[in-house]
Short mmCIF file of C-alpha atoms in Angstrom, two decimals:
data_model
loop_
_atom_site.label_atom_id
_atom_site.label_comp_id
_atom_site.label_asym_id
_atom_site.label_seq_id
_atom_site.Cartn_x
_atom_site.Cartn_y
_atom_site.Cartn_z
CA MET A 263 99.07 124.22 6.96
CA TRP A 264 96.30 125.48 9.12
CA GLN A 265 95.27 121.87 9.90
CA ARG A 266 98.76 121.23 11.38
CA LEU A 267 98.48 124.41 13.45
CA LEU A 268 95.11 123.31 14.79
CA VAL A 269 96.45 119.90 15.79
CA LEU A 270 99.39 121.54 17.58
CA LEU A 271 97.06 123.80 19.56
CA LEU A 272 94.93 120.83 20.58
CA LEU A 273 97.99 118.93 21.83
CA LEU A 274 99.15 121.90 23.90
CA GLY A 275 95.68 122.20 25.51
CA ILE A 276 95.58 118.53 26.41
CA THR A 277 99.07 118.74 28.01
CA ALA A 278 98.10 121.75 30.11
CA ALA A 279 94.93 120.03 31.26
CA CYS A 280 96.90 117.01 32.42
CA ASN A 281 99.05 119.24 34.64
CA LEU A 282 96.06 120.67 36.50
CA PRO A 283 95.39 119.30 40.09
CA LEU A 284 92.71 116.62 40.30
CA SER A 285 91.01 118.34 43.24
CA LEU A 286 91.24 121.65 45.05
CA ALA A 287 92.46 121.14 48.63
CA VAL A 288 91.43 123.78 51.13
CA THR A 289 94.43 125.15 52.99
CA PRO A 290 93.82 124.46 56.71
CA THR A 291 93.89 127.24 59.27
CA GLY A 292 96.42 127.16 62.11
CA GLU A 293 93.86 125.68 64.55
CA GLU A 294 92.76 123.03 62.05
CA THR A 295 96.37 122.06 61.35
CA LEU A 296 97.05 121.60 65.06
CA ALA A 297 93.89 119.56 65.54
CA ALA A 298 94.65 117.34 62.60
CA SER A 299 98.33 116.75 63.28
CA SER A 300 98.57 116.63 67.06
CA SER A 301 97.57 113.58 69.14
CA PRO A 302 96.41 113.74 72.77
CA LEU A 303 99.32 114.03 75.17
CA PRO A 304 99.53 111.32 77.84
CA GLN A 305 98.23 112.46 81.21
CA ALA A 306 100.92 112.96 83.80
CA THR A 307 100.49 110.57 86.71
CA SER A 308 101.98 111.28 90.10
CA THR A 309 103.49 108.36 91.98
CA PRO A 310 102.90 108.58 95.74
CA VAL A 311 106.09 109.14 97.65
CA LEU A 312 106.74 106.22 99.98
CA LEU A 313 108.05 106.46 103.52
CA SER A 314 111.21 104.41 103.43
CA SER A 315 112.40 102.21 106.26
CA SER A 316 115.45 104.45 106.51
CA VAL A 317 113.26 107.49 107.16
CA LEU A 318 111.27 105.68 109.83
CA GLU A 319 114.47 104.41 111.47
CA ASN A 320 115.88 107.93 111.81
CA MET A 321 112.95 110.23 112.58
CA LEU A 322 111.77 112.15 115.62
CA TYR A 323 109.20 110.35 117.79
CA THR A 324 107.26 111.22 120.93
CA LEU A 325 105.95 108.65 123.40
CA PRO A 326 103.03 109.70 125.62
CA GLY A 327 103.40 109.76 129.36
CA PHE A 328 101.95 106.90 131.40
CA VAL A 329 102.03 105.86 135.06
CA ASP A 330 104.57 108.34 136.49
CA ARG A 331 106.32 109.05 133.21
CA GLU A 332 106.09 112.33 131.33
CA PRO A 333 105.84 112.44 127.52
CA PHE A 334 109.25 112.62 125.90
CA SER A 335 110.59 113.13 122.39
CA PHE A 336 113.67 111.46 120.94
CA GLN A 337 115.49 111.02 117.67
CA LEU A 338 116.06 107.49 116.48
CA LYS A 339 119.35 106.67 114.82
CA ASP A 340 119.41 103.47 112.80
CA GLY A 341 116.27 102.37 114.67
CA GLU A 342 117.46 102.97 118.24
CA PHE A 343 117.66 105.67 120.91
CA GLN A 344 119.31 105.49 124.31
CA SER A 345 119.74 107.97 127.12
CA GLY A 346 122.16 106.96 129.87
CA GLU A 347 124.40 103.94 130.23
CA ASP A 348 123.25 102.48 133.54
CA PRO A 349 119.87 100.66 133.33
CA ALA A 350 119.52 101.13 137.08
CA ALA A 351 119.67 104.94 136.78
CA ILE A 352 116.41 106.85 137.04
CA ASP A 353 116.98 108.65 133.74
CA PHE A 354 117.84 105.56 131.68
CA ILE A 355 115.75 105.07 128.52
CA ASN A 356 116.24 102.74 125.58
CA VAL A 357 113.83 102.71 122.61
CA ARG A 358 114.02 100.37 119.65
CA LEU A 359 112.05 100.26 116.41
CA GLY A 360 110.36 96.92 115.75
CA ASP A 361 111.16 94.82 112.71
CA VAL A 362 107.60 94.84 111.33
CA ILE A 363 106.38 97.98 109.51
CA ALA A 364 102.97 98.32 107.88
CA PHE A 365 102.12 100.71 105.04
CA GLY A 366 98.73 102.04 103.96
CA ASP A 367 96.50 105.11 103.96
CA LEU A 368 95.44 106.14 107.48
CA ASN A 369 93.86 109.56 106.93
CA GLY A 370 92.07 109.35 103.59
CA ASP A 371 94.51 111.36 101.45
CA ASP A 372 95.52 108.35 99.29
CA LEU A 373 99.15 108.60 100.41
CA PRO A 374 100.77 105.51 101.93
CA ASP A 375 101.26 106.19 105.65
CA ALA A 376 102.95 103.80 108.08
CA ALA A 377 102.44 101.99 111.37
CA VAL A 378 105.52 101.09 113.38
CA ILE A 379 106.26 99.38 116.68
CA LEU A 380 108.36 101.09 119.35
CA ALA A 381 109.63 99.18 122.40
CA ALA A 382 110.70 101.32 125.37
CA ASN A 383 112.73 100.12 128.33
CA TYR A 384 113.20 102.40 131.34
CA GLY A 385 115.50 100.02 133.19
CA GLY A 386 114.44 96.77 134.79
CA THR A 387 112.61 93.96 133.03
CA GLY A 388 109.63 95.87 131.62
CA VAL A 389 109.57 96.66 127.90
CA PHE A 390 106.55 98.78 127.03
CA VAL A 391 105.48 98.39 123.44
CA TRP A 392 103.59 101.01 121.43
CA VAL A 393 102.08 101.06 117.96
CA VAL A 394 102.72 104.44 116.34
CA ALA A 395 100.87 105.99 113.39
CA VAL A 396 103.17 107.92 111.03
CA LEU A 397 101.59 110.13 108.36
CA ASN A 398 103.07 110.69 104.92
CA GLN A 399 103.16 114.45 104.36
CA ASN A 400 104.25 114.39 100.70
CA GLY A 401 107.21 112.18 101.51
CA LYS A 402 107.95 113.68 104.90
CA ALA A 403 107.27 111.45 107.91
CA GLU A 404 105.27 112.96 110.75
CA GLN A 405 104.08 111.09 113.84
CA ALA A 406 100.34 111.36 114.39
CA ALA A 407 99.60 109.26 117.50
CA ALA A 408 100.74 106.33 119.63
CA PHE A 409 98.85 103.54 121.42
CA LEU A 410 100.23 101.43 124.26
CA ILE A 411 99.85 97.70 123.54
CA ASP A 412 101.31 95.98 126.61
CA ASP A 413 104.46 95.17 128.55
CA ARG A 414 106.45 92.68 126.47
CA PRO A 415 103.69 91.55 124.12
CA MET A 416 104.39 89.34 121.12
CA ILE A 417 103.36 91.06 117.88
CA GLU A 418 102.65 88.46 115.22
CA GLN A 419 101.01 90.54 112.46
CA LEU A 420 100.73 94.24 111.67
CA SER A 421 98.92 95.70 108.67
CA ILE A 422 96.83 98.64 107.47
CA GLU A 423 93.46 98.03 105.81
CA ASN A 424 90.53 100.40 105.24
CA SER A 425 92.34 103.17 107.13
CA ARG A 426 92.72 100.94 110.20
CA ILE A 427 95.80 99.51 111.83
CA LEU A 428 95.25 95.77 112.30
CA LEU A 429 97.28 93.98 114.94
CA GLU A 430 97.42 90.34 115.98
CA GLY A 431 99.51 88.83 118.73
CA LEU A 432 99.76 87.78 122.35
CA VAL A 433 99.20 90.07 125.34
CA HIS A 434 99.05 89.33 129.06
CA GLY A 435 95.95 87.63 130.37
CA PRO A 436 94.86 87.99 134.02
CA SER A 437 97.08 85.15 135.22
CA ASP A 438 100.04 85.39 132.81
CA PRO A 439 103.50 86.08 134.30
CA GLY A 440 105.29 89.23 133.15
CA CYS A 441 107.71 87.32 130.99
CA CYS A 442 105.19 85.31 129.05
CA PRO A 443 102.05 86.79 127.45
CA ASN A 444 99.66 84.05 126.44
CA GLN A 445 96.39 85.81 125.50
CA PRO A 446 95.70 85.84 121.72
CA VAL A 447 94.07 89.07 120.55
CA ARG A 448 93.03 90.76 117.31
CA TRP A 449 92.81 94.53 117.46
CA ALA A 450 91.90 97.31 115.04
CA LEU A 451 92.81 100.93 115.69
CA ARG A 452 91.59 104.03 113.88
CA LEU A 453 93.35 107.37 113.70
CA MET A 454 91.09 110.18 114.95
CA PRO A 455 91.73 113.80 115.89
CA ALA A 456 91.92 112.60 119.50
CA GLY A 457 94.59 110.02 118.62
CA LEU A 458 94.69 106.28 117.94
CA ASN A 459 91.57 104.64 119.27
CA LEU A 460 90.69 100.95 119.65
CA VAL A 461 87.65 100.36 117.42
CA SER A 462 87.57 96.57 117.30
CA ALA A 463 88.89 93.82 119.57
CA SER A 464 88.44 90.10 119.96
CA THR A 465 90.10 87.73 122.41
CA ARG A 466 90.52 83.99 122.15
CA ILE A 467 89.62 82.21 125.37
CA GLY A 468 90.14 78.49 124.98
CA ASP A 469 89.06 77.57 121.47
CA LEU A 470 86.52 80.40 121.16
CA TRP A 471 87.08 83.93 119.92
CA ARG A 472 85.10 86.33 122.07
CA GLU A 473 83.74 89.06 119.83
CA ILE A 474 80.73 91.32 119.37
CA ASN A 475 78.76 91.21 116.12
CA LEU A 476 76.89 94.49 115.62
CA GLU A 477 74.02 94.32 113.12
CA LEU A 478 72.61 97.81 113.69
CA PRO A 479 73.49 100.57 113.21
CA VAL A 480 75.79 100.17 110.23
CA GLU A 481 78.90 102.19 109.53
CA ASP A 482 78.35 105.84 108.49
CA SER A 483 74.59 105.72 109.08
CA ARG A 484 72.80 109.03 109.54
CA VAL A 485 70.93 109.01 112.82
CA GLY A 486 68.55 111.31 114.60
CA GLU A 487 67.56 111.55 118.24
CA ARG A 488 67.20 107.80 118.67
CA VAL A 489 69.14 104.85 117.29
CA GLU A 490 68.50 101.12 117.52
CA VAL A 491 71.45 98.96 118.62
CA ARG A 492 71.20 95.27 117.78
CA GLY A 493 73.62 92.37 117.55
CA GLY A 494 74.91 89.15 119.04
CA VAL A 495 77.75 87.49 120.92
CA PRO A 496 79.13 83.91 120.62
CA VAL A 497 78.90 83.40 124.39
CA MET A 498 77.01 85.28 127.08
CA PRO A 499 79.24 87.77 128.95
CA PHE A 500 79.60 88.00 132.73
CA GLU A 501 76.26 88.90 134.31
CA ALA A 502 74.79 89.07 130.79
CA THR A 503 76.00 92.66 130.48
CA LEU A 504 77.75 94.62 127.76
CA ASN A 505 78.92 98.20 128.07
CA TYR A 506 78.30 100.89 125.49
CA ARG A 507 79.40 104.45 125.08
CA VAL A 508 78.91 107.30 122.61
CA TYR A 509 81.80 109.68 121.95
CA SER A 510 83.01 112.23 119.41
CA GLU A 511 86.04 111.83 117.16
CA ASN A 512 87.72 114.41 119.40
CA GLY A 513 87.32 112.09 122.38
CA VAL A 514 84.38 113.81 124.11
CA GLU A 515 82.22 111.15 125.80
CA TYR A 516 78.47 111.78 125.66
CA GLN A 517 77.10 108.55 127.09
CA ASN A 518 78.37 105.53 129.01
CA SER A 519 75.92 102.81 130.06
CA TYR A 520 75.10 99.12 129.59
CA ILE A 521 73.10 96.71 127.41
CA MET A 522 71.63 93.44 128.64
CA VAL A 523 72.23 90.24 126.67
CA ASP A 524 69.53 87.63 126.21
CA ALA A 525 70.87 84.03 126.31
CA PRO A 526 69.64 80.67 127.64
CA ASP A 527 72.50 80.41 130.13
CA TYR A 528 76.23 81.00 130.60
CA GLY A 529 78.28 79.43 127.84
CA TYR A 530 75.55 79.94 125.23
CA PRO A 531 75.36 82.52 122.43
CA GLY A 532 73.24 85.58 123.08
CA THR A 533 71.61 88.55 121.41
CA PHE A 534 71.08 92.14 122.45
CA GLN A 535 68.84 95.00 121.39
CA LYS A 536 68.37 98.48 122.78
CA GLU A 537 67.17 101.88 121.61
CA ILE A 538 69.54 104.65 122.65
CA ASP A 539 68.48 108.25 123.15
CA LEU A 540 70.80 110.66 121.34
CA SER A 541 68.73 113.79 121.88
CA GLU A 542 71.49 115.45 123.93
CA VAL A 543 74.29 114.47 121.54
CA PRO A 544 75.26 117.40 119.28
CA PRO A 545 75.28 117.02 115.48
CA GLY A 546 78.43 115.76 113.83
CA VAL A 547 80.56 112.62 113.57
CA ILE A 548 80.14 110.33 116.57
CA TYR A 549 81.15 106.78 117.47
CA LEU A 550 79.01 104.12 119.10
CA GLU A 551 81.09 101.54 120.94
CA VAL A 552 79.88 98.25 122.46
CA SER A 553 82.29 96.25 124.61
CA GLU A 554 82.73 93.37 127.02
CA ILE A 555 85.06 94.10 129.94
CA SER A 556 86.91 91.46 131.93
CA MET A 557 85.81 91.32 135.55
CA ALA A 558 89.20 89.85 136.44
CA ASP A 559 91.42 92.77 135.45
CA GLY A 560 89.26 95.35 133.65
CA SER A 561 90.79 94.66 130.25
CA VAL A 562 88.81 94.62 127.02
CA VAL A 563 87.62 91.13 126.11
CA ALA A 564 85.66 92.14 123.01
CA LEU A 565 84.80 95.45 121.41
CA THR A 566 83.22 96.85 118.28
CA SER A 567 82.31 100.34 117.16
CA VAL A 568 80.70 102.18 114.27
CA ARG A 569 81.07 105.71 112.99
CA LEU A 570 77.75 107.58 112.72
CA ILE A 571 76.61 110.99 111.53
CA ARG A 572 74.34 112.63 114.09
CA GLU A 573 71.99 114.90 112.18
#
């Protein structure tokens, strides 16, 4: 009898042992549970707000004064503004937005700004065309500056690259009639506190693009009291002379002088080199500009510039 009882006790012990857990799991704390169960949340990305064509066609603009005109502000509606009905009246103004609009960052805030073309007619045959920089203030359009291109130019390309407005087209040469610009140009404009400024220009005369290739100094160089200016031109300019000037981003001009070009003769490529004294230029951001000016009408034939940090 006692043998049967012993066997029964052994069976009960084996059954209880089989019901025990195979391992002892440590109960996680609240922090450990969160770390184990949660996965990293995707980072929220903000999509830059674009300036729509509709916004640009219906915003407030201001055109600077020129000749005997005062600056004036106006509200476009569907890309047009008009004051007065009689083009012969002294107060007649018609402004139209051009078809080509360029988008890109102009002021370094990574928001897509815009460049637009405005054509203003004050009566008569003249149509004065401006390129206007429009900043993107978190989706709100705000005009920053305007630059007069020409009377009735032909704008072929407009774009924004490296914070510059790039423009290609035809403007009036010295002997072109008012109706028909025939001078191919390539311009680059940079937005500065002083406004839109021409920082690069080349003109095609015949089959040759007149331009200035600046080797030194390079963009954003730190300079002291003296700076070496060196470069070349594809053809020697009139009287072998280039102009240069040094100015601040606020438009304050510190120097305005000339650089001589070394070339075998007229019609040949040339080089230039000069050391410029900057001892009287205050520290800060400055621009060094080198240009060739037309002796026929005073227009810019070629121009280049670099931004420098005067230490």
